[in-house]
Amino acid sequence: MSNTVAVASHPEPDNNYWTAGYGLKSWLLTTDHKRIAILYLIMISVFFVIGGLFAVLIRLELLTPAGDLVSSDTYNKLFTLHGLVMIFFFLIPSIPAVMGNFLIPIMIGARDLAFPRINLLSWYVFAIGGMTTFAVVLFGGVDTGWTFYTPYSSTYSKTAVGLTAIGVFITGFSSILTGLNFVVTIHKMRAPGLTWFRLPLFVWAHYATSLIMLIGTPVVAITILLVFLERVFGVGIFDPALGGDPVLFQHLFWFYSHPAVYIMILPSMGVISEVVACFSRKRIFGYGFVAFSSLAIAVLGFLIWGHHMFTSGQSILAGMVFSILTMLVAIPSAVKVFNWTATMYKGSISFETPMIYVFGFLGLFTVGGLTGLFLGALGLDVHVHDTYFVVAHFHYIMVGGAIMGYLAALHFWWPKITGKLYSEAWAKLSAIIIFIGFNLTFFPQFLVGYLGMPRRYHVYPDEFQIFHILSTAGASILAIGYAFPAFYLIWSLFRGEAAPANPWNAKGLEWTVPSPPPKHNFDTIPVVKEEAYDYSRLEEEVV
Amino acid sequence: MLSNIQILPEVASTMAGKVDALYFFITAVSVFFFLLVMLLVTFFAIKFRRRSKDERPEPIHGSLKLELLWTVIPFILGMAMFGWGAVLYFDMFTPPVEGMNIYVVGKQWMWKIQHPEGNREINELHVPVGTPVKLIMTSEDVIHSFFVPAFRMKMDVLPGRYTTAWFEATKPGKYHLFCAEYCGTKHSQMTGSVYAMEPVDYQDWLERESVATLSMAQAGEQLYNQLGCGTCHAQEAEPRGPSLYGLHGRAVELLTGNAITADDSYIRESILLPAAKLVAGYGPLMPTYKGQVNEEELLRLVAYIKSLNLDTEDSTSESRGGKELKEHRNE
């Protein structure tokens, strides 16, 4: 961190949130939002490793066209569990439950979330949902795909669908509780002077995300419950043999699960806004447009579920409505990308690790977003639907976009969260390895997808092999890239230099408190007198 | 080795080239915007790199003009993509009136295909080039999806209803047939081949491979008699049941007062759930045939009921199904 402005370091306070209590009980019964964020961080990291191991096995199997490493049933369970774990237990909670939990109260000048005990409850609910999923693995796994399409899931699958449904159902409540907590906190607990349009865009993004969590999650919970009722009690809802409608399930499922994509990407967009402003020393270009584009995405996101169903037999008219709305939702994302780019114009740009991740995000998210247009265009989607083109597209969004954003956040706020500095050299190296590995893994999948390689295939025709070899090679590089941070970040906890309060010379209330923050964040509640990202007034702020 | 890598699937149907054209258009737009963003980011990163720790750049709040520009341009391009895609979609799911019907039943994990002439195949589909082929599809169990990349066609195959799709092959050859909707253990082995053939070769194939002595409609008639359908559904309407002659494609007035076009799905439903849509003037007398006939047999019954349009030229010879079948018989 040689090229950052040196900031006078606060003396290590005695009562920071790490040292405020010792022993397991002080952690497991904590209502401190910062400690709960750490509990989430530990748990989702474990899930990320597990989900990643499933991915490694999938990629190894696909190295050859024949099914030679695992059986078809095992393969089907691997991609199902990979999807389930990564989506419900890593991506959805990743930035909101860890970074949002830790930062939102500090960013808005509050001492905690509105409902600290509900916050702890949501972690326990999440943990119980997670344990249920572990139990699914012990009971032989589940093979429906994370999408649970009926009547396969409700009638035909012989695996532990019921238990998985319970696990996802429970986990959903953790999301609902977190969303509720954020909405109330952002409405009611902003410091004096912190008007809506002075809020950091990270907070705006989380506000939009929380709305989706609150409105969407109950729908998926009900849907999963209906699958459970049909499977266990034979109530005919989705299976035509019982008088149900299998396509109804798809409508209900995607009504939540398409907005869920925005639960995963919006918080990441919030992170990018914070980081790009800091390392360009500029306020965000078009603050209002970036803020409202988050809300536009949240609202439009609820109206486009049918674009997952262009070949399901829905009417041509329905297809057209969903297609036109899908094209519209692309616009706020494009607006954000242009505004971030414009933020760099005439800035003072430096290249610390979080900013490297922003560059990675801009490249990968742009590819992910643009390839969404291929899928939104009706006649073209018919061909690429359910192929590797879709697999590549959503990995560019959810890994390229969401995880790049998550890693940017982790590296940006790590000194704040832990009070330690990590090695810039190692961190930059791993960011570059991740970027290269990611593209090598997923870019070939666009090509093989357009050639017609269907997703969820255990064996495949020989002519697709070259693309799978490239993809598996990329995945090994990506795995190394993801392993590095685990080492240098943990190493920094023990051997890292102590972090000053504001190592990046960044704006925002979280940088005005010591690193790590004291138990109650602020001794006196701050009064906000300026807009967000007022980097031109930097000196006055430096203590 | 690298020179052998294809990046486009074979172009083997009337739709394939049109879908590729849209693919190239969106690719071109995407590459343009990707490069634009990347070049700007790179340029700004170099030009405006931090040269001194004390730099405090002037704040820029934004620009309404620019915001409008980068909202309106993506909007116009998005609408162009939507319109182009919608036109293709409409063509893909609106089969031409002329052409042949082929009946597809998906089940874990195979494709069972019947030709009107009575030929049956598993995991193979032989079709002539230059003729629109309409697929009438259903599933015996879970959802499958009929996907032929070389034709750029895909349609889900659902249990409990018929879905249709069509294509017209343009180039003889052997092409992949995939199941594109995850359907359980051997989903990735629910594959097969589509053989597009010159019409002469197709006729040869039909005759050479024909093991069935009966056409689909004839097999349906046999089943119709076995099940005793004719007892109530005779040529002339009986008090117990309406006549099925000339039924297919006609508007039927229901007991509820609504009218419905008697298509394949309606006939199938009326065999399995007779009380679901009662014809005006008839009571719920008919028993269900659920469990007595499987999906393939249902398709034969449907084919037979369609063929009844031919025998009543006077009343309903214009119905679509009848015409198609007539053409096949004349071939």
GROMACS .gro file of N, CA and C in nm, chain B residues 96-204:
model
  327
  639PRO      N    1  -4.624  -2.393  -4.113
  639PRO     CA    2  -4.696  -2.372  -4.238
  639PRO      C    3  -4.810  -2.474  -4.249
  640VAL      N    4  -4.910  -2.439  -4.325
  640VAL     CA    5  -5.028  -2.527  -4.335
  640VAL      C    6  -4.992  -2.658  -4.405
  641GLU      N    7  -4.914  -2.645  -4.510
  641GLU     CA    8  -4.879  -2.770  -4.581
  641GLU      C    9  -4.768  -2.839  -4.503
  642GLY      N   10  -4.735  -2.961  -4.541
  642GLY     CA   11  -4.627  -3.030  -4.471
  642GLY      C   12  -4.676  -3.154  -4.403
  643MET      N   13  -4.584  -3.222  -4.337
  643MET     CA   14  -4.620  -3.350  -4.276
  643MET      C   15  -4.617  -3.344  -4.124
  644ASN      N   16  -4.692  -3.432  -4.062
  644ASN     CA   17  -4.693  -3.442  -3.916
  644ASN      C   18  -4.609  -3.562  -3.873
  645ILE      N   19  -4.532  -3.542  -3.768
  645ILE     CA   20  -4.463  -3.656  -3.706
  645ILE      C   21  -4.492  -3.649  -3.557
  646TYR      N   22  -4.514  -3.765  -3.498
  646TYR     CA   23  -4.558  -3.771  -3.359
  646TYR      C   24  -4.444  -3.820  -3.271
  647VAL      N   25  -4.419  -3.747  -3.163
  647VAL     CA   26  -4.304  -3.775  -3.078
  647VAL      C   27  -4.352  -3.800  -2.935
  648VAL      N   28  -4.305  -3.909  -2.877
  648VAL     CA   29  -4.330  -3.932  -2.735
  648VAL      C   30  -4.195  -3.942  -2.666
  649GLY      N   31  -4.174  -3.856  -2.567
  649GLY     CA   32  -4.051  -3.864  -2.489
  649GLY      C   33  -4.078  -3.943  -2.362
  650LYS      N   34  -3.982  -4.025  -2.322
  650LYS     CA   35  -3.993  -4.090  -2.192
  650LYS      C   36  -3.852  -4.110  -2.140
  651GLN      N   37  -3.839  -4.130  -2.009
  651GLN     CA   38  -3.707  -4.152  -1.953
  651GLN      C   39  -3.652  -4.284  -2.011
  652TRP      N   40  -3.552  -4.292  -2.088
  652TRP     CA   41  -3.474  -4.190  -2.150
  652TRP      C   42  -3.463  -4.225  -2.297
  653MET      N   43  -3.570  -4.204  -2.369
  653MET     CA   44  -3.568  -4.230  -2.512
  653MET      C   45  -3.673  -4.146  -2.583
  654TRP      N   46  -3.651  -4.133  -2.713
  654TRP     CA   47  -3.747  -4.064  -2.799
  654TRP      C   48  -3.817  -4.170  -2.884
  655LYS      N   49  -3.950  -4.175  -2.878
  655LYS     CA   50  -4.026  -4.269  -2.959
  655LYS      C   51  -4.101  -4.189  -3.064
  656ILE      N   52  -4.079  -4.225  -3.188
  656ILE     CA   53  -4.130  -4.143  -3.298
  656ILE      C   54  -4.218  -4.227  -3.389
  657GLN      N   55  -4.332  -4.171  -3.427
  657GLN     CA   56  -4.421  -4.240  -3.520
  657GLN      C   57  -4.444  -4.153  -3.642
  658HIS      N   58  -4.436  -4.216  -3.759
  658HIS     CA   59  -4.470  -4.147  -3.883
  658HIS      C   60  -4.615  -4.182  -3.916
  659PRO      N   61  -4.686  -4.091  -3.985
  659PRO     CA   62  -4.826  -4.119  -4.019
  659PRO      C   63  -4.840  -4.249  -4.097
  660GLU      N   64  -4.735  -4.283  -4.174
  660GLU     CA   65  -4.742  -4.406  -4.254
  660GLU      C   66  -4.734  -4.530  -4.168
  661GLY      N   67  -4.707  -4.514  -4.041
  661GLY     CA   68  -4.701  -4.630  -3.952
  661GLY      C   69  -4.560  -4.664  -3.910
  662ASN      N   70  -4.459  -4.606  -3.977
  662ASN     CA   71  -4.320  -4.634  -3.938
  662ASN      C   72  -4.294  -4.581  -3.798
  663ARG      N   73  -4.221  -4.661  -3.723
  663ARG     CA   74  -4.185  -4.617  -3.589
  663ARG      C   75  -4.035  -4.624  -3.571
  664GLU      N   76  -3.982  -4.530  -3.495
  664GLU     CA   77  -3.838  -4.529  -3.471
  664GLU      C   78  -3.814  -4.494  -3.324
  665ILE      N   79  -3.695  -4.533  -3.277
  665ILE     CA   80  -3.654  -4.492  -3.142
  665ILE      C   81  -3.521  -4.419  -3.152
  666ASN      N   82  -3.516  -4.300  -3.096
  666ASN     CA   83  -3.394  -4.217  -3.097
  666ASN      C   84  -3.342  -4.187  -3.236
  667GLU      N   85  -3.422  -4.206  -3.337
  667GLU     CA   86  -3.385  -4.167  -3.472
  667GLU      C   87  -3.506  -4.102  -3.533
  668LEU      N   88  -3.480  -4.005  -3.617
  668LEU     CA   89  -3.589  -3.941  -3.688
  668LEU      C   90  -3.544  -3.921  -3.832
  669HIS      N   91  -3.617  -3.984  -3.925
  669HIS     CA   92  -3.587  -3.965  -4.066
  669HIS      C   93  -3.687  -3.868  -4.124
  670VAL      N   94  -3.637  -3.767  -4.193
  670VAL     CA   95  -3.727  -3.668  -4.255
  670VAL      C   96  -3.675  -3.633  -4.393
  671PRO      N   97  -3.764  -3.593  -4.481
  671PRO     CA   98  -3.719  -3.546  -4.612
  671PRO      C   99  -3.677  -3.400  -4.604
  672VAL      N  100  -3.584  -3.359  -4.688
  672VAL     CA  101  -3.551  -3.216  -4.695
  672VAL      C  102  -3.658  -3.149  -4.782
  673GLY      N  103  -3.675  -3.020  -4.759
  673GLY     CA  104  -3.765  -2.943  -4.845
  673GLY      C  105  -3.912  -2.954  -4.810
  674THR      N  106  -3.945  -3.026  -4.701
  674THR     CA  107  -4.085  -3.035  -4.659
  674THR      C  108  -4.094  -2.987  -4.515
  675PRO      N  109  -4.187  -2.896  -4.485
  675PRO     CA  110  -4.204  -2.860  -4.344
  675PRO      C  111  -4.252  -2.982  -4.264
  676VAL      N  112  -4.187  -3.005  -4.153
  676VAL     CA  113  -4.223  -3.118  -4.067
  676VAL      C  114  -4.275  -3.062  -3.936
  677LYS      N  115  -4.400  -3.095  -3.905
  677LYS     CA  116  -4.456  -3.049  -3.778
  677LYS      C  117  -4.447  -3.162  -3.678
  678LEU      N  118  -4.393  -3.134  -3.561
  678LEU     CA  119  -4.381  -3.235  -3.456
  678LEU      C  120  -4.494  -3.214  -3.355
  679ILE      N  121  -4.565  -3.322  -3.326
  679ILE     CA  122  -4.667  -3.317  -3.222
  679ILE      C  123  -4.614  -3.404  -3.110
  680MET      N  124  -4.587  -3.341  -2.995
  680MET     CA  125  -4.505  -3.409  -2.896
  680MET      C  126  -4.571  -3.414  -2.759
  681THR      N  127  -4.543  -3.523  -2.689
  681THR     CA  128  -4.586  -3.531  -2.550
  681THR      C  129  -4.490  -3.622  -2.475
  682SER      N  130  -4.503  -3.620  -2.343
  682SER     CA  131  -4.413  -3.700  -2.262
  682SER      C  132  -4.492  -3.798  -2.178
  683GLU      N  133  -4.431  -3.915  -2.155
  683GLU     CA  134  -4.497  -4.014  -2.070
  683GLU      C  135  -4.467  -3.991  -1.923
  684ASP      N  136  -4.364  -3.910  -1.893
  684ASP     CA  137  -4.328  -3.897  -1.751
  684ASP      C  138  -4.295  -3.752  -1.715
  685VAL      N  139  -4.166  -3.716  -1.727
  685VAL     CA  140  -4.126  -3.583  -1.684
  685VAL      C  141  -4.114  -3.491  -1.806
  686ILE      N  142  -4.069  -3.369  -1.783
  686ILE     CA  143  -4.051  -3.276  -1.896
  686ILE      C  144  -3.920  -3.309  -1.968
  687HIS      N  145  -3.930  -3.319  -2.100
  687HIS     CA  146  -3.810  -3.331  -2.182
  687HIS      C  147  -3.809  -3.212  -2.277
  688SER      N  148  -3.706  -3.203  -2.359
  688SER     CA  149  -3.705  -3.096  -2.459
  688SER      C  150  -3.636  -3.146  -2.584
  689PHE      N  151  -3.704  -3.127  -2.697
  689PHE     CA  152  -3.657  -3.180  -2.825
  689PHE      C  153  -3.570  -3.074  -2.892
  690PHE      N  154  -3.441  -3.105  -2.904
  690PHE     CA  155  -3.345  -3.002  -2.947
  690PHE      C  156  -3.259  -3.055  -3.061
  691VAL      N  157  -3.266  -2.987  -3.173
  691VAL     CA  158  -3.181  -3.022  -3.288
  691VAL      C  159  -3.099  -2.897  -3.323
  692PRO      N  160  -2.972  -2.891  -3.275
  692PRO     CA  161  -2.893  -2.769  -3.295
  692PRO      C  162  -2.881  -2.730  -3.442
  693ALA      N  163  -2.866  -2.827  -3.530
  693ALA     CA  164  -2.845  -2.794  -3.672
  693ALA      C  165  -2.968  -2.725  -3.732
  694PHE      N  166  -3.083  -2.748  -3.671
  694PHE     CA  167  -3.206  -2.681  -3.718
  694PHE      C  168  -3.237  -2.557  -3.635
  695ARG      N  169  -3.160  -2.529  -3.528
  695ARG     CA  170  -3.186  -2.420  -3.433
  695ARG      C  171  -3.328  -2.432  -3.376
  696MET      N  172  -3.374  -2.552  -3.356
  696MET     CA  173  -3.508  -2.569  -3.301
  696MET      C  174  -3.503  -2.642  -3.168
  697LYS      N  175  -3.591  -2.598  -3.079
  697LYS     CA  176  -3.600  -2.661  -2.947
  697LYS      C  177  -3.742  -2.639  -2.897
  698MET      N  178  -3.800  -2.743  -2.840
  698MET     CA  179  -3.932  -2.726  -2.780
  698MET      C  180  -3.945  -2.824  -2.666
  699ASP      N  181  -3.998  -2.776  -2.555
  699ASP     CA  182  -4.018  -2.864  -2.440
  699ASP      C  183  -4.127  -2.966  -2.472
  700VAL      N  184  -4.110  -3.084  -2.417
  700VAL     CA  185  -4.205  -3.193  -2.436
  700VAL      C  186  -4.264  -3.222  -2.299
  701LEU      N  187  -4.393  -3.193  -2.285
  701LEU     CA  188  -4.452  -3.194  -2.152
  701LEU      C  189  -4.544  -3.313  -2.133
  702PRO      N  190  -4.550  -3.364  -2.010
  702PRO     CA  191  -4.650  -3.467  -1.982
  702PRO      C  192  -4.787  -3.402  -1.975
  703GLY      N  193  -4.888  -3.473  -2.020
  703GLY     CA  194  -5.025  -3.425  -2.001
  703GLY      C  195  -5.073  -3.327  -2.103
  704ARG      N  196  -4.993  -3.296  -2.204
  704ARG     CA  197  -5.043  -3.207  -2.310
  704ARG      C  198  -4.956  -3.223  -2.434
  705TYR      N  199  -5.007  -3.171  -2.545
  705TYR     CA  200  -4.926  -3.173  -2.667
  705TYR      C  201  -4.860  -3.039  -2.686
  706THR      N  202  -4.732  -3.041  -2.721
  706THR     CA  203  -4.668  -2.920  -2.769
  706THR      C  204  -4.627  -2.946  -2.914
  707THR      N  205  -4.617  -2.841  -2.990
  707THR     CA  206  -4.581  -2.859  -3.130
  707THR      C  207  -4.463  -2.770  -3.165
  708ALA      N  208  -4.390  -2.813  -3.266
  708ALA     CA  209  -4.281  -2.735  -3.320
  708ALA      C  210  -4.267  -2.778  -3.465
  709TRP      N  211  -4.197  -2.701  -3.542
  709TRP     CA  212  -4.178  -2.744  -3.681
  709TRP      C  213  -4.042  -2.700  -3.732
  710PHE      N  214  -3.998  -2.769  -3.837
  710PHE     CA  215  -3.874  -2.728  -3.905
  710PHE      C  216  -3.884  -2.773  -4.049
  711GLU      N  217  -3.800  -2.715  -4.131
  711GLU     CA  218  -3.787  -2.765  -4.268
  711GLU      C  219  -3.639  -2.784  -4.293
  712ALA      N  220  -3.598  -2.909  -4.306
  712ALA     CA  221  -3.457  -2.938  -4.329
  712ALA      C  222  -3.420  -2.894  -4.469
  713THR      N  223  -3.297  -2.844  -4.483
  713THR     CA  224  -3.256  -2.797  -4.615
  713THR      C  225  -3.135  -2.873  -4.670
  714LYS      N  226  -3.068  -2.947  -4.583
  714LYS     CA  227  -2.943  -3.010  -4.626
  714LYS      C  228  -2.941  -3.154  -4.578
  715PRO      N  229  -2.927  -3.250  -4.669
  715PRO     CA  230  -2.924  -3.390  -4.624
  715PRO      C  231  -2.805  -3.412  -4.531
  716GLY      N  232  -2.824  -3.496  -4.432
  716GLY     CA  233  -2.714  -3.524  -4.339
  716GLY      C  234  -2.768  -3.584  -4.211
  717LYS      N  235  -2.673  -3.618  -4.124
  717LYS     CA  236  -2.710  -3.675  -3.994
  717LYS      C  237  -2.680  -3.572  -3.886
  718TYR      N  238  -2.779  -3.539  -3.806
  718TYR     CA  239  -2.763  -3.431  -3.707
  718TYR      C  240  -2.797  -3.479  -3.567
  719HIS      N  241  -2.736  -3.409  -3.469
  719HIS     CA  242  -2.764  -3.445  -3.330
  719HIS      C  243  -2.908  -3.414  -3.291
  720LEU      N  244  -2.965  -3.506  -3.214
  720LEU     CA  245  -3.091  -3.479  -3.144
  720LEU      C  246  -3.059  -3.491  -2.995
  721PHE      N  247  -3.087  -3.385  -2.918
  721PHE     CA  248  -3.058  -3.387  -2.775
  721PHE      C  249  -3.186  -3.369  -2.696
  722CYS      N  250  -3.189  -3.424  -2.573
  722CYS     CA  251  -3.289  -3.381  -2.478
  722CYS      C  252  -3.227  -3.264  -2.403
  723ALA      N  253  -3.294  -3.149  -2.407
  723ALA     CA  254  -3.234  -3.029  -2.349
  723ALA      C  255  -3.292  -2.995  -2.212
  724GLU      N  256  -3.395  -3.067  -2.167
  724GLU     CA  257  -3.447  -3.038  -2.033
  724GLU      C  258  -3.409  -3.153  -1.941
  725TYR      N  259  -3.339  -3.118  -1.833
  725TYR     CA  260  -3.289  -3.221  -1.742
  725TYR      C  261  -3.402  -3.314  -1.698
  726CYS      N  262  -3.380  -3.445  -1.715
  726CYS     CA  263  -3.490  -3.540  -1.694
  726CYS      C  264  -3.449  -3.661  -1.612
  727GLY      N  265  -3.337  -3.652  -1.541
  727GLY     CA  266  -3.302  -3.762  -1.454
  727GLY      C  267  -3.174  -3.832  -1.496
  728THR      N  268  -3.153  -3.952  -1.439
  728THR     CA  269  -3.025  -4.022  -1.449
  728THR      C  270  -2.960  -4.015  -1.587
  729LYS      N  271  -3.030  -4.064  -1.689
  729LYS     CA  272  -2.965  -4.076  -1.820
  729LYS      C  273  -3.005  -3.962  -1.913
  730HIS      N  274  -3.027  -3.846  -1.856
  730HIS     CA  275  -3.061  -3.728  -1.938
  730HIS      C  276  -2.962  -3.710  -2.053
  731SER      N  277  -2.834  -3.726  -2.023
  731SER     CA  278  -2.734  -3.699  -2.127
  731SER      C  279  -2.726  -3.813  -2.229
  732GLN      N  280  -2.796  -3.923  -2.201
  732GLN     CA  281  -2.800  -4.032  -2.301
  732GLN      C  282  -2.934  -4.034  -2.374
  733MET      N  283  -3.019  -3.936  -2.346
  733MET     CA  284  -3.147  -3.928  -2.417
  733MET      C  285  -3.123  -3.849  -2.545
  734THR      N  286  -3.037  -3.906  -2.627
  734THR     CA  287  -2.995  -3.837  -2.749
  734THR      C  288  -3.021  -3.928  -2.867
  735GLY      N  289  -3.010  -3.873  -2.983
  735GLY     CA  290  -3.032  -3.953  -3.103
  735GLY      C  291  -2.986  -3.876  -3.224
  736SER      N  292  -3.037  -3.918  -3.340
  736SER     CA  293  -2.994  -3.855  -3.464
  736SER      C  294  -3.114  -3.823  -3.550
  737VAL      N  295  -3.103  -3.710  -3.617
  737VAL     CA  296  -3.202  -3.677  -3.718
  737VAL      C  297  -3.135  -3.698  -3.853
  738TYR      N  298  -3.198  -3.777  -3.939
  738TYR     CA  299  -3.145  -3.799  -4.073
  738TYR      C  300  -3.231  -3.720  -4.170
  739ALA      N  301  -3.172  -3.615  -4.226
  739ALA     CA  302  -3.244  -3.542  -4.330
  739ALA      C  303  -3.205  -3.606  -4.464
  740MET      N  304  -3.307  -3.639  -4.544
  740MET     CA  305  -3.280  -3.715  -4.667
  740MET      C  306  -3.347  -3.648  -4.785
  741GLU      N  307  -3.292  -3.674  -4.903
  741GLU     CA  308  -3.360  -3.631  -5.024
  741GLU      C  309  -3.497  -3.699  -5.026
  742PRO      N  310  -3.601  -3.631  -5.079
  742PRO     CA  311  -3.736  -3.690  -5.074
  742PRO      C  312  -3.743  -3.832  -5.130
  743VAL      N  313  -3.667  -3.859  -5.239
  743VAL     CA  314  -3.669  -3.995  -5.298
  743VAL      C  315  -3.614  -4.096  -5.198
  744ASP      N  316  -3.502  -4.057  -5.133
  744ASP     CA  317  -3.441  -4.149  -5.036
  744ASP      C  318  -3.535  -4.170  -4.918
  745TYR      N  319  -3.606  -4.064  -4.882
  745TYR     CA  320  -3.700  -4.076  -4.770
  745TYR      C  321  -3.810  -4.175  -4.805
  746GLN      N  322  -3.863  -4.167  -4.927
  746GLN     CA  323  -3.967  -4.262  -4.969
  746GLN      C  324  -3.912  -4.404  -4.964
  747ASP      N  325  -3.789  -4.420  -5.012
  747ASP     CA  326  -3.725  -4.553  -5.007
  747ASP      C  327  -3.718  -4.602  -4.864
   0.00000   0.00000   0.00000
